[in-house]
Tab-separated table of N, CA and C in Angstrom:
chain	number	residue	atom	x	y	z
A	30	UNK	N	149.604	-54.206	-68.078
A	30	UNK	CA	150.183	-55.527	-68.080
A	30	UNK	C	151.643	-55.430	-68.514
A	31	UNK	N	152.525	-55.981	-67.715
A	31	UNK	CA	153.955	-55.897	-67.973
A	31	UNK	C	154.407	-57.114	-68.781
A	32	UNK	N	155.164	-56.844	-69.823
A	32	UNK	CA	155.723	-57.918	-70.645
A	32	UNK	C	157.102	-58.263	-70.091
A	33	UNK	N	157.259	-59.479	-69.587
A	33	UNK	CA	158.528	-59.879	-68.984
A	33	UNK	C	159.623	-60.101	-70.024
A	34	UNK	N	159.281	-60.267	-71.283
A	34	UNK	CA	160.264	-60.506	-72.325
A	34	UNK	C	160.900	-59.233	-72.864
A	35	UNK	N	160.372	-58.071	-72.483
A	35	UNK	CA	160.869	-56.801	-72.997
A	35	UNK	C	161.975	-56.273	-72.099
A	36	UNK	N	163.048	-55.783	-72.715
A	36	UNK	CA	164.089	-55.111	-71.939
A	36	UNK	C	164.232	-53.690	-72.465
A	37	UNK	N	164.547	-52.779	-71.584
A	37	UNK	CA	164.641	-51.379	-71.981
A	37	UNK	C	166.017	-51.069	-72.581
A	38	UNK	N	166.177	-49.821	-73.031
A	38	UNK	CA	167.393	-49.405	-73.724
A	38	UNK	C	168.622	-49.515	-72.831
A	39	UNK	N	168.500	-49.150	-71.584
A	39	UNK	CA	169.637	-49.229	-70.662
A	39	UNK	C	170.098	-50.673	-70.476
A	40	UNK	N	169.149	-51.587	-70.389
A	40	UNK	CA	169.498	-53.002	-70.235
A	40	UNK	C	170.148	-53.540	-71.509
A	41	UNK	N	169.689	-53.088	-72.671
A	41	UNK	CA	170.326	-53.486	-73.939
A	41	UNK	C	171.785	-53.051	-73.969
A	42	UNK	N	172.034	-51.814	-73.587
A	42	UNK	CA	173.408	-51.316	-73.561
A	42	UNK	C	174.257	-52.083	-72.559
A	43	UNK	N	173.682	-52.395	-71.401
A	43	UNK	CA	174.421	-53.134	-70.386
A	43	UNK	C	174.816	-54.521	-70.882
A	44	UNK	N	173.938	-55.127	-71.671
A	44	UNK	CA	174.217	-56.466	-72.208
A	44	UNK	C	175.105	-56.433	-73.449
A	45	UNK	N	175.405	-55.240	-73.944
A	45	UNK	CA	176.324	-55.130	-75.070
A	45	UNK	C	175.681	-55.022	-76.434
A	46	UNK	N	174.408	-54.658	-76.487
A	46	UNK	CA	173.733	-54.479	-77.769
A	46	UNK	C	173.696	-52.996	-78.096
A	47	UNK	N	173.864	-52.680	-79.362
A	47	UNK	CA	173.870	-51.287	-79.785
A	47	UNK	C	173.090	-51.173	-81.097
A	48	UNK	N	172.405	-50.045	-81.261
A	48	UNK	CA	171.639	-49.807	-82.491
A	48	UNK	C	172.547	-49.104	-83.489
A	49	UNK	N	172.616	-49.672	-84.689
A	49	UNK	CA	173.365	-49.058	-85.784
A	49	UNK	C	172.405	-48.826	-86.932
A	50	UNK	N	172.921	-48.400	-88.070
A	50	UNK	CA	172.061	-47.996	-89.181
A	50	UNK	C	171.170	-49.121	-89.704
A	51	UNK	N	171.636	-50.365	-89.633
A	51	UNK	CA	170.853	-51.461	-90.202
A	51	UNK	C	170.223	-52.365	-89.158
A	52	UNK	N	170.168	-51.941	-87.935
A	52	UNK	CA	169.525	-52.763	-86.916
A	52	UNK	C	170.297	-52.768	-85.613
A	53	UNK	N	170.018	-53.769	-84.802
A	53	UNK	CA	170.652	-53.891	-83.493
A	53	UNK	C	171.713	-54.982	-83.571
A	54	UNK	N	172.905	-54.662	-83.075
A	54	UNK	CA	174.028	-55.584	-83.124
A	54	UNK	C	174.596	-55.808	-81.732
A	55	UNK	N	175.197	-56.971	-81.540
A	55	UNK	CA	175.910	-57.247	-80.297
A	55	UNK	C	177.343	-56.773	-80.482
A	56	UNK	N	177.801	-55.937	-79.574
A	56	UNK	CA	179.152	-55.408	-79.665
A	56	UNK	C	180.168	-56.499	-79.354
A	57	UNK	N	181.303	-56.435	-80.031
A	57	UNK	CA	182.393	-57.347	-79.710
A	57	UNK	C	183.038	-56.867	-78.411
A	58	UNK	N	183.845	-57.712	-77.828
A	58	UNK	CA	184.531	-57.352	-76.590
A	58	UNK	C	185.426	-56.139	-76.810
A	59	UNK	N	186.059	-56.079	-77.965
A	59	UNK	CA	186.928	-54.955	-78.283
A	59	UNK	C	186.132	-53.650	-78.362
A	60	UNK	N	184.940	-53.697	-78.949
A	60	UNK	CA	184.088	-52.507	-79.015
A	60	UNK	C	183.619	-52.093	-77.625
A	61	UNK	N	183.366	-53.071	-76.752
A	61	UNK	CA	182.996	-52.750	-75.370
A	61	UNK	C	184.152	-52.064	-74.659
A	62	UNK	N	185.367	-52.579	-74.870
A	62	UNK	CA	186.547	-51.951	-74.274
A	62	UNK	C	186.701	-50.513	-74.766
A	63	UNK	N	186.473	-50.297	-76.063
A	63	UNK	CA	186.587	-48.949	-76.627
A	63	UNK	C	185.538	-48.024	-76.020
A	64	UNK	N	184.311	-48.520	-75.854
A	64	UNK	CA	183.237	-47.702	-75.277
A	64	UNK	C	183.532	-47.328	-73.829
A	65	UNK	N	184.204	-48.215	-73.110
A	65	UNK	CA	184.538	-47.937	-71.707
A	65	UNK	C	185.814	-47.119	-71.549
A	66	UNK	N	186.515	-46.864	-72.655
A	66	UNK	CA	187.734	-46.070	-72.597
A	66	UNK	C	188.981	-46.869	-72.271
A	67	UNK	N	188.897	-48.179	-72.345
A	67	UNK	CA	190.048	-49.017	-71.991
A	67	UNK	C	191.048	-49.157	-73.122
A	68	UNK	N	190.730	-48.677	-74.307
A	68	UNK	CA	191.686	-48.731	-75.406
A	68	UNK	C	192.520	-47.457	-75.480
A	69	UNK	N	192.532	-46.687	-74.422
A	69	UNK	CA	193.331	-45.464	-74.385
A	69	UNK	C	194.497	-45.587	-73.413
A	70	UNK	N	194.873	-46.815	-73.080
A	70	UNK	CA	195.918	-47.037	-72.085
A	70	UNK	C	197.315	-47.106	-72.690
A	71	UNK	N	197.435	-47.097	-73.995
A	71	UNK	CA	198.733	-47.229	-74.649
A	71	UNK	C	199.355	-45.885	-74.959
A	72	UNK	N	200.085	-45.856	-76.053
A	72	UNK	CA	200.774	-44.656	-76.510
A	72	UNK	C	199.753	-43.549	-76.785
A	73	UNK	N	199.939	-42.356	-76.197
A	73	UNK	CA	198.935	-41.288	-76.369
A	73	UNK	C	198.817	-40.747	-77.795
A	74	UNK	N	199.791	-41.033	-78.662
A	74	UNK	CA	199.671	-40.517	-80.031
A	74	UNK	C	198.681	-41.318	-80.877
A	75	UNK	N	198.215	-42.471	-80.364
A	75	UNK	CA	197.209	-43.269	-81.061
A	75	UNK	C	195.894	-43.191	-80.301
A	76	UNK	N	194.814	-43.063	-81.026
A	76	UNK	CA	193.492	-42.983	-80.395
A	76	UNK	C	192.878	-44.373	-80.290
A	77	UNK	N	191.764	-44.461	-79.581
A	77	UNK	CA	191.086	-45.750	-79.472
A	77	UNK	C	190.517	-46.183	-80.819
A	78	UNK	N	190.150	-45.213	-81.671
A	78	UNK	CA	189.665	-45.552	-83.006
A	78	UNK	C	190.776	-46.191	-83.839
A	79	UNK	N	192.016	-45.682	-83.683
A	79	UNK	CA	193.151	-46.279	-84.386
A	79	UNK	C	193.362	-47.720	-83.938
A	80	UNK	N	193.286	-47.943	-82.636
A	80	UNK	CA	193.478	-49.298	-82.105
A	80	UNK	C	192.351	-50.224	-82.559
A	81	UNK	N	191.146	-49.707	-82.585
A	81	UNK	CA	190.001	-50.502	-83.032
A	81	UNK	C	190.144	-50.869	-84.512
A	82	UNK	N	190.572	-49.916	-85.345
A	82	UNK	CA	190.768	-50.192	-86.770
A	82	UNK	C	191.879	-51.215	-86.998
A	83	UNK	N	192.976	-51.110	-86.232
A	83	UNK	CA	194.074	-52.070	-86.381
A	83	UNK	C	193.618	-53.471	-85.986
A	84	UNK	N	192.844	-53.574	-84.914
A	84	UNK	CA	192.345	-54.884	-84.477
A	84	UNK	C	191.382	-55.467	-85.503
A	85	UNK	N	190.523	-54.637	-86.067
A	85	UNK	CA	189.580	-55.127	-87.081
A	85	UNK	C	190.305	-55.552	-88.352
A	86	UNK	N	191.392	-54.872	-88.663
A	86	UNK	CA	192.173	-55.274	-89.836
A	86	UNK	C	192.862	-56.615	-89.590
A	87	UNK	N	193.359	-56.839	-88.375
A	87	UNK	CA	193.937	-58.138	-88.028
A	87	UNK	C	192.871	-59.228	-88.114
A	88	UNK	N	191.668	-58.936	-87.607
A	88	UNK	CA	190.560	-59.895	-87.697
A	88	UNK	C	190.247	-60.227	-89.150
A	89	UNK	N	190.207	-59.209	-89.982
A	89	UNK	CA	189.875	-59.420	-91.391
A	89	UNK	C	190.943	-60.263	-92.078
A	90	UNK	N	192.222	-59.975	-91.804
A	90	UNK	CA	193.291	-60.780	-92.393
A	90	UNK	C	193.202	-62.228	-91.933
A	91	UNK	N	192.863	-62.435	-90.671
A	91	UNK	CA	192.722	-63.792	-90.146
A	91	UNK	C	191.547	-64.505	-90.823
A	92	UNK	N	190.427	-63.816	-90.979
A	92	UNK	CA	189.255	-64.414	-91.631
A	92	UNK	C	189.523	-64.712	-93.104
A	93	UNK	N	190.200	-63.793	-93.779
A	93	UNK	CA	190.497	-63.986	-95.196
A	93	UNK	C	191.522	-65.096	-95.424
A	94	UNK	N	192.266	-65.457	-94.384
A	94	UNK	CA	193.280	-66.505	-94.495
A	94	UNK	C	192.681	-67.898	-94.488
A	95	UNK	N	191.425	-68.020	-94.054
A	95	UNK	CA	190.719	-69.308	-94.035
A	95	UNK	C	191.455	-70.365	-93.215
A	96	UNK	N	191.973	-69.990	-92.053
A	96	UNK	CA	192.682	-70.950	-91.206
A	96	UNK	C	191.753	-72.024	-90.667
A	97	UNK	N	190.536	-71.654	-90.329
A	97	UNK	CA	189.611	-72.581	-89.675
A	97	UNK	C	188.638	-73.207	-90.673
A	98	UNK	N	189.096	-73.498	-91.865
A	98	UNK	CA	188.174	-73.983	-92.882
A	98	UNK	C	188.006	-75.492	-92.893
A	99	UNK	N	188.813	-76.227	-92.160
A	99	UNK	CA	188.684	-77.683	-92.122
A	99	UNK	C	188.090	-78.075	-90.788
A	100	UNK	N	187.146	-79.012	-90.812
A	100	UNK	CA	186.498	-79.470	-89.589
A	100	UNK	C	187.435	-80.280	-88.718
A	101	UNK	N	186.927	-80.810	-87.638
A	101	UNK	CA	187.724	-81.552	-86.675
A	101	UNK	C	188.340	-82.798	-87.291
A	102	UNK	N	187.625	-83.461	-88.164
A	102	UNK	CA	188.125	-84.715	-88.723
A	102	UNK	C	189.276	-84.497	-89.693
A	103	UNK	N	189.404	-83.329	-90.254
A	103	UNK	CA	190.462	-83.068	-91.211
A	103	UNK	C	190.098	-83.477	-92.630
A	104	UNK	N	189.046	-84.262	-92.785
A	104	UNK	CA	188.629	-84.687	-94.121
A	104	UNK	C	187.395	-83.940	-94.592
A	105	UNK	N	186.598	-83.463	-93.649
A	105	UNK	CA	185.389	-82.725	-94.014
A	105	UNK	C	185.617	-81.244	-93.790
A	106	UNK	N	185.079	-80.452	-94.684
A	106	UNK	CA	185.188	-79.012	-94.526
A	106	UNK	C	184.237	-78.528	-93.453
A	107	UNK	N	184.654	-77.490	-92.787
A	107	UNK	CA	183.792	-76.850	-91.805
A	107	UNK	C	182.613	-76.233	-92.551
A	108	UNK	N	181.427	-76.349	-91.997
A	108	UNK	CA	180.228	-75.882	-92.684
A	108	UNK	C	179.990	-74.419	-92.340
A	109	UNK	N	180.723	-73.552	-93.021
A	109	UNK	CA	180.495	-72.121	-92.866
A	109	UNK	C	180.641	-71.404	-94.201
A	110	UNK	N	180.774	-72.157	-95.270
A	110	UNK	CA	180.874	-71.554	-96.588
A	110	UNK	C	182.259	-71.071	-96.943
A	111	UNK	N	183.241	-71.275	-96.053
A	111	UNK	CA	184.594	-70.806	-96.316
A	111	UNK	C	185.548	-71.994	-96.275
A	112	UNK	N	185.401	-72.879	-97.202
A	112	UNK	CA	186.197	-74.093	-97.200
A	112	UNK	C	187.573	-73.904	-97.790
A	113	UNK	N	188.343	-74.971	-97.804
A	113	UNK	CA	189.678	-74.942	-98.396
A	113	UNK	C	189.605	-74.655	-99.889
A	114	UNK	N	188.482	-74.954	-100.502
A	114	UNK	CA	188.321	-74.722	-101.930
A	114	UNK	C	187.866	-73.291	-102.191
A	115	UNK	N	188.454	-72.357	-101.499
A	115	UNK	CA	188.087	-70.958	-101.677
A	115	UNK	C	188.474	-70.509	-103.087
A	116	UNK	N	187.749	-69.556	-103.603
A	116	UNK	CA	187.918	-69.140	-104.992
A	116	UNK	C	189.265	-68.480	-105.270
A	117	UNK	N	189.618	-67.498	-104.487
A	117	UNK	CA	190.788	-66.682	-104.795
A	117	UNK	C	191.978	-67.092	-103.929
A	118	UNK	N	192.764	-68.021	-104.424
A	118	UNK	CA	193.909	-68.534	-103.673
A	118	UNK	C	194.958	-67.447	-103.479
A	119	UNK	N	195.121	-66.592	-104.463
A	119	UNK	CA	196.110	-65.523	-104.367
A	119	UNK	C	195.755	-64.550	-103.239
A	120	UNK	N	194.480	-64.207	-103.116
A	120	UNK	CA	194.046	-63.311	-102.036
A	120	UNK	C	194.248	-63.964	-100.675
A	121	UNK	N	194.019	-65.269	-100.595
A	121	UNK	CA	194.223	-65.990	-99.338
A	121	UNK	C	195.698	-65.963	-98.957
A	122	UNK	N	196.568	-66.194	-99.923
A	122	UNK	CA	198.010	-66.178	-99.647
A	122	UNK	C	198.475	-64.797	-99.194
A	123	UNK	N	197.980	-63.755	-99.839
A	123	UNK	CA	198.349	-62.391	-99.438
A	123	UNK	C	197.841	-62.078	-98.034
A	124	UNK	N	196.618	-62.511	-97.733
A	124	UNK	CA	196.063	-62.277	-96.397
A	124	UNK	C	196.885	-63.011	-95.346
A	125	UNK	N	197.318	-64.232	-95.652
A	125	UNK	CA	198.153	-64.981	-94.705
A	125	UNK	C	199.497	-64.304	-94.499
A	126	UNK	N	200.079	-63.798	-95.572
A	126	UNK	CA	201.349	-63.075	-95.442
A	126	UNK	C	201.182	-61.852	-94.549
A	127	UNK	N	200.113	-61.077	-94.783
A	127	UNK	CA	199.859	-59.890	-93.951
A	127	UNK	C	199.630	-60.287	-92.499
A	128	UNK	N	198.847	-61.358	-92.295
A	128	UNK	CA	198.530	-61.813	-90.942
A	128	UNK	C	199.796	-62.234	-90.201
A	129	UNK	N	200.618	-63.076	-90.833
A	129	UNK	CA	201.836	-63.547	-90.168
A	129	UNK	C	202.818	-62.406	-89.923
A	130	UNK	N	202.917	-61.471	-90.870
A	130	UNK	CA	203.801	-60.319	-90.677
A	130	UNK	C	203.296	-59.437	-89.535
A	131	UNK	N	201.985	-59.280	-89.428
A	131	UNK	CA	201.416	-58.473	-88.342
A	131	UNK	C	201.645	-59.144	-86.995
A	132	UNK	N	201.465	-60.460	-86.941
A	132	UNK	CA	201.657	-61.189	-85.683
A	132	UNK	C	203.108	-61.094	-85.226
A	133	UNK	N	204.050	-61.081	-86.173
A	133	UNK	CA	205.472	-60.959	-85.821
A	133	UNK	C	205.782	-59.622	-85.164
A	134	UNK	N	204.981	-58.608	-85.446
A	134	UNK	CA	205.214	-57.282	-84.877
A	134	UNK	C	204.819	-57.199	-83.406
A	135	UNK	N	203.965	-58.107	-82.974
A	135	UNK	CA	203.473	-58.082	-81.592
A	135	UNK	C	204.399	-58.925	-80.729
A	136	UNK	N	204.988	-58.349	-79.674
A	136	UNK	CA	205.854	-59.141	-78.795
A	136	UNK	C	205.085	-60.305	-78.174
A	137	UNK	N	205.792	-61.393	-77.911
A	137	UNK	CA	205.109	-62.603	-77.446
A	137	UNK	C	204.438	-62.424	-76.095
A	138	UNK	N	204.867	-61.471	-75.284
A	138	UNK	CA	204.185	-61.261	-74.003
A	138	UNK	C	202.841	-60.549	-74.172
A	139	UNK	N	202.645	-59.851	-75.296
A	139	UNK	CA	201.368	-59.188	-75.557
A	139	UNK	C	200.433	-60.057	-76.397
A	140	UNK	N	200.989	-61.015	-77.141
A	140	UNK	CA	200.203	-61.784	-78.102
A	140	UNK	C	199.033	-62.545	-77.489
A	141	UNK	N	199.179	-63.230	-76.337
A	141	UNK	CA	198.021	-63.976	-75.815
A	141	UNK	C	196.787	-63.097	-75.586
A	142	UNK	N	196.991	-61.903	-75.062
A	142	UNK	CA	195.857	-61.007	-74.800
A	142	UNK	C	195.268	-60.502	-76.114
A	143	UNK	N	196.124	-60.128	-77.057
A	143	UNK	CA	195.644	-59.644	-78.353
A	143	UNK	C	194.857	-60.745	-79.059
A	144	UNK	N	195.369	-61.974	-79.030
A	144	UNK	CA	194.685	-63.094	-79.686
A	144	UNK	C	193.323	-63.356	-79.053
A	145	UNK	N	193.278	-63.407	-77.717
A	145	UNK	CA	192.014	-63.717	-77.040
A	145	UNK	C	190.964	-62.645	-77.275
A	146	UNK	N	191.352	-61.389	-77.153
A	146	UNK	CA	190.369	-60.305	-77.258
A	146	UNK	C	190.008	-60.012	-78.714
A	147	UNK	N	190.999	-59.900	-79.585
A	147	UNK	CA	190.733	-59.490	-80.968
A	147	UNK	C	190.232	-60.622	-81.849
A	148	UNK	N	190.836	-61.793	-81.739
A	148	UNK	CA	190.496	-62.877	-82.661
A	148	UNK	C	189.464	-63.838	-82.101
A	149	UNK	N	189.513	-64.088	-80.794
A	149	UNK	CA	188.599	-65.057	-80.195
A	149	UNK	C	187.425	-64.405	-79.478
A	150	UNK	N	187.457	-63.070	-79.332
A	150	UNK	CA	186.385	-62.314	-78.680
A	150	UNK	C	186.119	-62.837	-77.269
A	151	UNK	N	187.211	-63.101	-76.542
A	151	UNK	CA	187.108	-63.590	-75.163
A	151	UNK	C	187.854	-62.643	-74.237
A	152	UNK	N	187.362	-62.556	-73.038
A	152	UNK	CA	188.046	-61.795	-71.994
A	152	UNK	C	189.349	-62.508	-71.664
A	153	UNK	N	190.398	-61.737	-71.399
A	153	UNK	CA	191.664	-62.344	-70.996
A	153	UNK	C	191.434	-63.117	-69.701
A	154	UNK	N	191.834	-64.383	-69.677
A	154	UNK	CA	191.547	-65.266	-68.551
A	154	UNK	C	192.451	-64.922	-67.379
A	155	UNK	N	191.830	-64.675	-66.252
A	155	UNK	CA	192.564	-64.431	-65.017
A	155	UNK	C	192.395	-65.644	-64.119
A	156	UNK	N	193.367	-65.887	-63.283
A	156	UNK	CA	193.286	-67.051	-62.406
A	156	UNK	C	192.167	-66.861	-61.394
A	157	UNK	N	191.564	-67.962	-61.001
A	157	UNK	CA	190.468	-67.920	-60.029
A	157	UNK	C	190.969	-67.526	-58.642
A	158	UNK	N	192.236	-67.834	-58.349
A	158	UNK	CA	192.776	-67.538	-57.022
A	158	UNK	C	192.957	-66.044	-56.802
A	159	UNK	N	193.176	-65.326	-57.884
A	159	UNK	CA	193.359	-63.886	-57.756
A	159	UNK	C	192.020	-63.249	-57.408
A	160	UNK	N	192.006	-62.497	-56.351
A	160	UNK	CA	190.758	-61.880	-55.941
A	160	UNK	C	190.944	-60.421	-55.594
A	161	UNK	N	189.863	-59.688	-55.629
A	161	UNK	CA	189.843	-58.297	-55.206
A	161	UNK	C	190.823	-57.413	-55.945
A	162	UNK	N	191.678	-56.770	-55.174
A	162	UNK	CA	192.624	-55.795	-55.725
A	162	UNK	C	193.600	-56.443	-56.708
A	163	UNK	N	194.071	-57.628	-56.387
A	163	UNK	CA	195.023	-58.313	-57.271
A	163	UNK	C	194.381	-58.598	-58.632
A	164	UNK	N	193.125	-58.994	-58.630
A	164	UNK	CA	192.418	-59.268	-59.882
A	164	UNK	C	192.266	-57.984	-60.696
A	165	UNK	N	191.991	-56.876	-60.030
A	165	UNK	CA	191.879	-55.594	-60.724
A	165	UNK	C	193.215	-55.200	-61.347
A	166	UNK	N	194.308	-55.423	-60.607
A	166	UNK	CA	195.633	-55.091	-61.127
A	166	UNK	C	195.974	-55.941	-62.344
A	167	UNK	N	195.642	-57.234	-62.275
A	167	UNK	CA	195.921	-58.124	-63.400
A	167	UNK	C	195.061	-57.760	-64.605
A	168	UNK	N	193.819	-57.375	-64.363
A	168	UNK	CA	192.931	-56.968	-65.443
A	168	UNK	C	193.456	-55.697	-66.111
A	169	UNK	N	193.916	-54.751	-65.309
A	169	UNK	CA	194.489	-53.516	-65.845
A	169	UNK	C	195.737	-53.827	-66.672
A	170	UNK	N	196.582	-54.719	-66.164
A	170	UNK	CA	197.804	-55.086	-66.891
A	170	UNK	C	197.468	-55.745	-68.225
A	171	UNK	N	196.444	-56.602	-68.240
A	171	UNK	CA	196.045	-57.262	-69.487
A	171	UNK	C	195.534	-56.234	-70.496
A	172	UNK	N	194.756	-55.265	-70.042
A	172	UNK	CA	194.229	-54.238	-70.946
A	172	UNK	C	195.347	-53.332	-71.452
A	173	UNK	N	196.318	-53.065	-70.592
A	173	UNK	CA	197.472	-52.265	-71.016
A	173	UNK	C	198.301	-53.035	-72.052
A	174	UNK	N	198.492	-54.332	-71.819
A	174	UNK	CA	199.216	-55.160	-72.792
A	174	UNK	C	198.471	-55.218	-74.120
A	175	UNK	N	197.150	-55.278	-74.062
A	175	UNK	CA	196.341	-55.266	-75.281
A	175	UNK	C	196.599	-53.981	-76.063
A	176	UNK	N	196.566	-52.852	-75.385
A	176	UNK	CA	196.789	-51.569	-76.057
A	176	UNK	C	198.206	-51.481	-76.621
A	177	UNK	N	199.183	-51.975	-75.876
A	177	UNK	CA	200.561	-51.940	-76.362
A	177	UNK	C	200.733	-52.849	-77.580
A	178	UNK	N	200.062	-53.996	-77.579
A	178	UNK	CA	200.103	-54.866	-78.753
A	178	UNK	C	199.414	-54.233	-79.951
A	179	UNK	N	198.288	-53.566	-79.707
A	179	UNK	CA	197.575	-52.887	-80.796
A	179	UNK	C	198.383	-51.710	-81.336
A	180	UNK	N	199.163	-51.058	-80.466
A	180	UNK	CA	200.043	-49.984	-80.933
A	180	UNK	C	201.057	-50.518	-81.939
A	181	UNK	N	201.577	-51.709	-81.688
A	181	UNK	CA	202.519	-52.329	-82.632
A	181	UNK	C	201.813	-52.645	-83.950
A	182	UNK	N	200.570	-53.084	-83.866
A	182	UNK	CA	199.805	-53.356	-85.091
A	182	UNK	C	199.569	-52.076	-85.891
A	183	UNK	N	199.280	-50.991	-85.193
A	183	UNK	CA	199.065	-49.708	-85.875
A	183	UNK	C	200.323	-49.326	-86.639
A	184	UNK	N	201.473	-49.416	-85.964
A	184	UNK	CA	202.731	-49.068	-86.631
A	184	UNK	C	202.954	-49.942	-87.859
A	185	UNK	N	202.638	-51.219	-87.760
A	185	UNK	CA	202.842	-52.121	-88.899
A	185	UNK	C	201.855	-51.821	-90.029
A	186	UNK	N	200.571	-51.797	-89.722
A	186	UNK	CA	199.564	-51.641	-90.770
A	186	UNK	C	199.642	-50.278	-91.451
A	187	UNK	N	199.991	-49.246	-90.720
A	187	UNK	CA	200.027	-47.925	-91.322
A	187	UNK	C	201.345	-47.678	-92.050
A	188	UNK	N	202.330	-48.565	-91.870
A	188	UNK	CA	203.586	-48.412	-92.605
A	188	UNK	C	203.583	-49.226	-93.897
A	189	UNK	N	202.654	-50.179	-94.003
A	189	UNK	CA	202.595	-51.042	-95.194
A	189	UNK	C	201.968	-50.308	-96.349
C-alpha cells in the first residue's frame, strides 16, 4: 500500500529541505543559490561560504535592529516577541549602525537584488515579458549583481 503523503529524499531536496543536526530545515533562497554554485560568480578571491556568512551577518544585523517591530497601525506592536520595548537599546543601536554602514557599502544598482534575496528571501523579480534566453540572461545578471554586492559586504564586515 502506497502512502501518498510520503515524499522521498530526492523530492525533499528538490523542494529545498535539508537534514541538519537537529532535524529537517527548509533552506533559504541564499542557501539554495550556494548549493547550486551561483554564489561563485563574483570575485574569485571570495568563496561561496564567505558570501553566505556575509549575507547571514547582514540578516542578523537587520533582525537585531528591530525595524519591523511595529504593526501596521503604528500603535500596536507586531506580535513576534520583538517589540519596540526591546531590552537592550544599546545593542539595537549598534546593530542599526552596523546595518546602515553595511548597506552604504553596497552600490545602489546591486542593493535591490541583495535586499530581496538576503533580507526578504525572495527571488529577484524578472519581468513577465522577458522570456527564454532573455530571461536567463537577466537571471544571470541578477545573480552576478548579488555576488558583487555580497563581495562589498565581505570587504566591509571583515575590515570592521
